[in-house]
């Protein structure tokens, strides 16, 4: 609720996009936080537009409902956060707008639940003390995710926002996903939908001719 942020000059934004391309990055990642009457949406639209010109998809980190609703007006390629600030159960319009945008979304739920170290210390994503004021998001994020899923979001895929080893990050994310999703749904979330959310669905995510795959064969039902 603070004052509007100053606008980033148009040419500076274009130069930043071009610099990312020269550096060999695959995506343009934008952390998106709206300010009242601010210039953020116009800047995001410019980033998306310039990225398309040079073949760089734009992925947007928007962690609140209002940020997500605004960001989708720029038509980015992926939303890399479940909106966890704001109650979608009280806002059917927001659910409908997000779903109708048909933009893949990654989960990144576990960052808002404490990660417990070997000495049982609750930690945040970068090994700092867990900020307990964010704890409500550990519950609201999964609730909002399930509501979007029920409404038919185009793709909701596994992703993390943590710096732990991959197995630990997976276990933390599964803990949050299991609050609201069945094992059957989670298999889809961490395979096909995760590939959609990284824009590699043509190469990964399902067992089909021409795709990459690691196979593990087990006895019985893996669910």
Coordinates of C-alpha atoms in Angstrom, one line a residue:
X1 CA 0.0 0.0 0.0
X2 CA 3.0 2.3 -0.4
X3 CA 3.6 4.9 -3.1
X4 CA 4.0 4.0 -6.8
X5 CA 7.4 2.8 -7.7
X6 CA 9.4 4.8 -10.2
X7 CA 9.3 3.5 -13.8
X8 CA 12.3 1.8 -15.2
X9 CA 13.3 3.6 -18.4
X10 CA 12.1 1.8 -21.5
X11 CA 15.5 1.6 -23.1
X12 CA 17.0 0.3 -19.9
X13 CA 14.5 -2.6 -19.9
X14 CA 15.2 -3.4 -23.5
X15 CA 18.9 -3.4 -22.8
X16 CA 18.4 -5.8 -19.9
X17 CA 16.5 -8.2 -22.0
X18 CA 19.2 -8.1 -24.7
X19 CA 21.9 -8.6 -22.1
X20 CA 20.2 -11.7 -20.8
X21 CA 20.1 -13.1 -24.3
X22 CA 23.8 -12.4 -24.8
X23 CA 24.6 -14.1 -21.5
X24 CA 23.0 -17.3 -22.7
X25 CA 20.0 -17.5 -20.4
X26 CA 17.0 -19.6 -21.4
X27 CA 14.3 -17.5 -19.8
X28 CA 13.6 -14.0 -18.6
X29 CA 12.7 -14.2 -14.9
X30 CA 10.7 -11.3 -13.5
X31 CA 9.9 -10.7 -9.8
X32 CA 6.6 -8.9 -10.0
X33 CA 5.2 -6.7 -7.2
X34 CA 2.5 -4.1 -7.9
X35 CA 2.3 -0.7 -6.4
X36 CA -0.8 1.5 -6.6
X37 CA -1.0 3.2 -10.0
X38 CA 2.5 1.9 -10.6
X39 CA 4.4 1.2 -13.9
X40 CA 5.0 -2.5 -13.2
X41 CA 2.5 -3.9 -15.7
X42 CA 3.8 -1.7 -18.6
X43 CA 7.3 -2.8 -17.8
X44 CA 6.3 -6.4 -17.8
X45 CA 4.5 -6.1 -21.1
X46 CA 7.6 -4.6 -22.6
X47 CA 9.8 -7.5 -21.2
X48 CA 7.3 -10.1 -22.6
X49 CA 7.2 -8.3 -26.0
X50 CA 11.0 -7.9 -26.3
X51 CA 11.5 -11.5 -25.1
X52 CA 9.3 -12.8 -27.9
X53 CA 11.3 -11.0 -30.5
X54 CA 14.5 -12.9 -29.5
X55 CA 12.9 -16.2 -28.5
X56 CA 13.2 -15.8 -24.7
X57 CA 10.1 -16.9 -22.8
X58 CA 9.1 -14.7 -19.8
X59 CA 8.4 -16.4 -16.4
X60 CA 6.9 -14.3 -13.6
X61 CA 7.3 -14.7 -9.9
X62 CA 4.1 -13.3 -8.4
X63 CA 3.3 -14.3 -4.9
X64 CA 0.0 -12.6 -4.2
X65 CA -3.4 -12.9 -5.8
X66 CA -3.4 -9.2 -6.9
X67 CA 0.1 -9.5 -8.4
X68 CA -0.9 -12.6 -10.3
X69 CA -4.1 -11.0 -11.6
X70 CA -2.1 -8.1 -12.9
X71 CA 0.8 -10.1 -14.3
X72 CA -1.4 -12.2 -16.5
X73 CA -2.5 -9.1 -18.3
X74 CA 1.0 -9.1 -19.8
X75 CA 0.6 -12.7 -21.1
X76 CA 3.8 -14.2 -19.8
X77 CA 4.7 -17.8 -20.6
X78 CA 4.7 -19.2 -17.0
X79 CA 3.7 -18.1 -13.5
X80 CA 6.4 -19.5 -11.2
X81 CA 4.5 -19.2 -7.9
X82 CA 1.1 -20.3 -6.6
X83 CA -0.5 -17.1 -5.4
X84 CA -0.4 -17.6 -1.6
X85 CA -1.2 -14.1 -0.3
X86 CA -5.0 -13.6 -0.7
X87 CA -7.9 -16.0 -0.4
X88 CA -9.1 -17.4 -3.6
X89 CA -11.9 -19.1 -1.8
X90 CA -13.4 -15.6 -1.3
X91 CA -12.7 -14.4 -4.9
X92 CA -14.3 -16.5 -7.7
X93 CA -13.6 -13.7 -10.2
X94 CA -9.8 -14.1 -9.5
X95 CA -10.0 -17.9 -9.9
X96 CA -11.8 -17.5 -13.2
X97 CA -9.4 -14.9 -14.6
X98 CA -6.3 -16.9 -13.7
X99 CA -7.7 -20.1 -15.2
X100 CA -8.9 -18.5 -18.3
X101 CA -5.5 -17.0 -18.9
X102 CA -4.3 -20.5 -19.7
X103 CA -0.8 -19.9 -18.4
X104 CA 1.1 -22.8 -16.8
X105 CA 1.9 -22.4 -13.1
X106 CA 4.5 -24.0 -10.8
X107 CA 3.8 -25.0 -7.3
X108 CA 6.6 -23.6 -5.1
X109 CA 4.6 -24.2 -2.0
X110 CA 7.2 -25.5 0.4
X111 CA 9.2 -22.3 0.8
X112 CA 6.4 -21.1 3.1
X113 CA 6.7 -24.1 5.4
X114 CA 9.7 -24.5 7.7
X115 CA 12.5 -26.7 6.5
X116 CA 13.9 -28.6 9.5
X117 CA 17.7 -29.0 9.7
X118 CA 19.6 -31.9 11.3
X119 CA 19.4 -30.2 14.7
X120 CA 15.6 -29.6 14.3
X121 CA 16.0 -25.9 13.7
X122 CA 13.2 -24.5 11.4
X123 CA 14.9 -22.8 8.4
X124 CA 13.9 -20.8 5.4
X125 CA 14.9 -21.4 1.8
X126 CA 18.4 -20.0 2.1
X127 CA 19.2 -21.6 5.5
X128 CA 18.3 -18.5 7.5
X129 CA 15.9 -18.6 10.5
X130 CA 12.3 -19.3 9.4
X131 CA 10.2 -16.1 9.2
X132 CA 7.1 -17.1 11.1
X133 CA 5.0 -14.2 9.8
X134 CA 4.9 -16.2 6.5
X135 CA 3.5 -19.3 8.1
X136 CA -0.1 -18.7 7.0
X137 CA 1.0 -19.0 3.4
X138 CA 2.0 -22.6 4.1
X139 CA -1.8 -23.2 4.4
X140 CA -3.2 -20.7 2.0
X141 CA -0.9 -21.6 -0.8
X142 CA -2.1 -25.2 -1.0
X143 CA -5.8 -24.1 -0.6
X144 CA -5.4 -21.7 -3.5
X145 CA -3.7 -24.3 -5.6
X146 CA -6.5 -26.8 -5.1
X147 CA -9.1 -24.2 -6.0
X148 CA -7.3 -23.4 -9.2
X149 CA -7.0 -27.1 -10.0
X150 CA -10.7 -27.7 -9.4
X151 CA -11.5 -24.8 -11.7
X152 CA -9.4 -26.3 -14.5
X153 CA -6.1 -24.5 -14.6
X154 CA -4.3 -25.4 -17.8
X155 CA -1.2 -26.9 -16.0
X156 CA -0.1 -26.9 -12.4
X157 CA 3.4 -28.4 -12.1
X158 CA 6.0 -29.2 -9.5
X159 CA 8.6 -26.6 -8.8
X160 CA 10.5 -25.3 -5.7
X161 CA 11.8 -21.9 -4.5
X162 CA 14.4 -23.4 -2.2
X163 CA 18.2 -24.0 -2.2
X164 CA 18.2 -27.4 -0.5
X165 CA 19.5 -30.5 -2.2
X166 CA 17.0 -31.8 -4.8
X167 CA 15.8 -34.7 -2.7
X168 CA 15.1 -32.5 0.3
X169 CA 13.3 -29.9 -1.8
X170 CA 11.2 -32.6 -3.3
X171 CA 10.2 -34.0 0.1
X172 CA 9.3 -30.6 1.4
X173 CA 7.2 -29.8 -1.7
X174 CA 5.5 -33.2 -1.5
X175 CA 4.6 -32.4 2.1
X176 CA 2.7 -29.3 1.0
X177 CA 1.1 -30.9 -2.1
X178 CA -0.2 -33.8 -0.1
X179 CA -2.3 -31.5 2.0
X180 CA -4.7 -31.1 -0.9
X181 CA -3.8 -33.4 -3.8
X182 CA -4.1 -37.2 -4.2
X183 CA -1.1 -39.4 -5.1
X184 CA -2.6 -39.8 -8.6
X185 CA -2.8 -36.0 -9.0
X186 CA 0.8 -35.5 -7.6
X187 CA 2.2 -38.0 -10.2
X188 CA 0.8 -35.7 -12.9
X189 CA 2.0 -32.6 -11.1
X190 CA 5.6 -33.8 -10.9
X191 CA 5.8 -35.3 -14.4
X192 CA 3.7 -34.0 -17.3
X193 CA 2.8 -30.7 -15.6
X194 CA 6.3 -30.0 -14.4
X195 CA 7.5 -30.4 -18.0
X196 CA 4.8 -27.9 -19.1
X197 CA 5.8 -25.5 -16.5
X198 CA 9.4 -25.5 -17.7
X199 CA 8.3 -25.2 -21.3
X200 CA 9.9 -28.6 -22.1
X201 CA 6.8 -30.6 -22.6
X202 CA 8.0 -31.7 -26.1
X203 CA 11.0 -33.4 -24.5
X204 CA 10.1 -34.5 -21.0
X205 CA 7.3 -35.4 -18.6
X206 CA 5.6 -38.4 -20.3
X207 CA 6.6 -41.7 -21.7
X208 CA 6.3 -41.2 -25.4
X209 CA 8.4 -41.9 -28.4
X210 CA 11.1 -39.3 -28.9
X211 CA 11.1 -38.0 -25.3
X212 CA 13.9 -38.3 -22.7
X213 CA 13.1 -40.5 -19.7
X214 CA 14.6 -42.2 -16.7
X215 CA 12.7 -45.4 -15.9
X216 CA 12.6 -47.1 -12.5
X217 CA 10.7 -50.4 -12.4
X218 CA 9.2 -51.5 -9.1
X219 CA 6.9 -54.3 -8.1
X220 CA 3.4 -53.4 -7.3
X221 CA 1.6 -50.1 -7.4
X222 CA 4.0 -47.1 -6.9
X223 CA 1.2 -45.0 -5.5

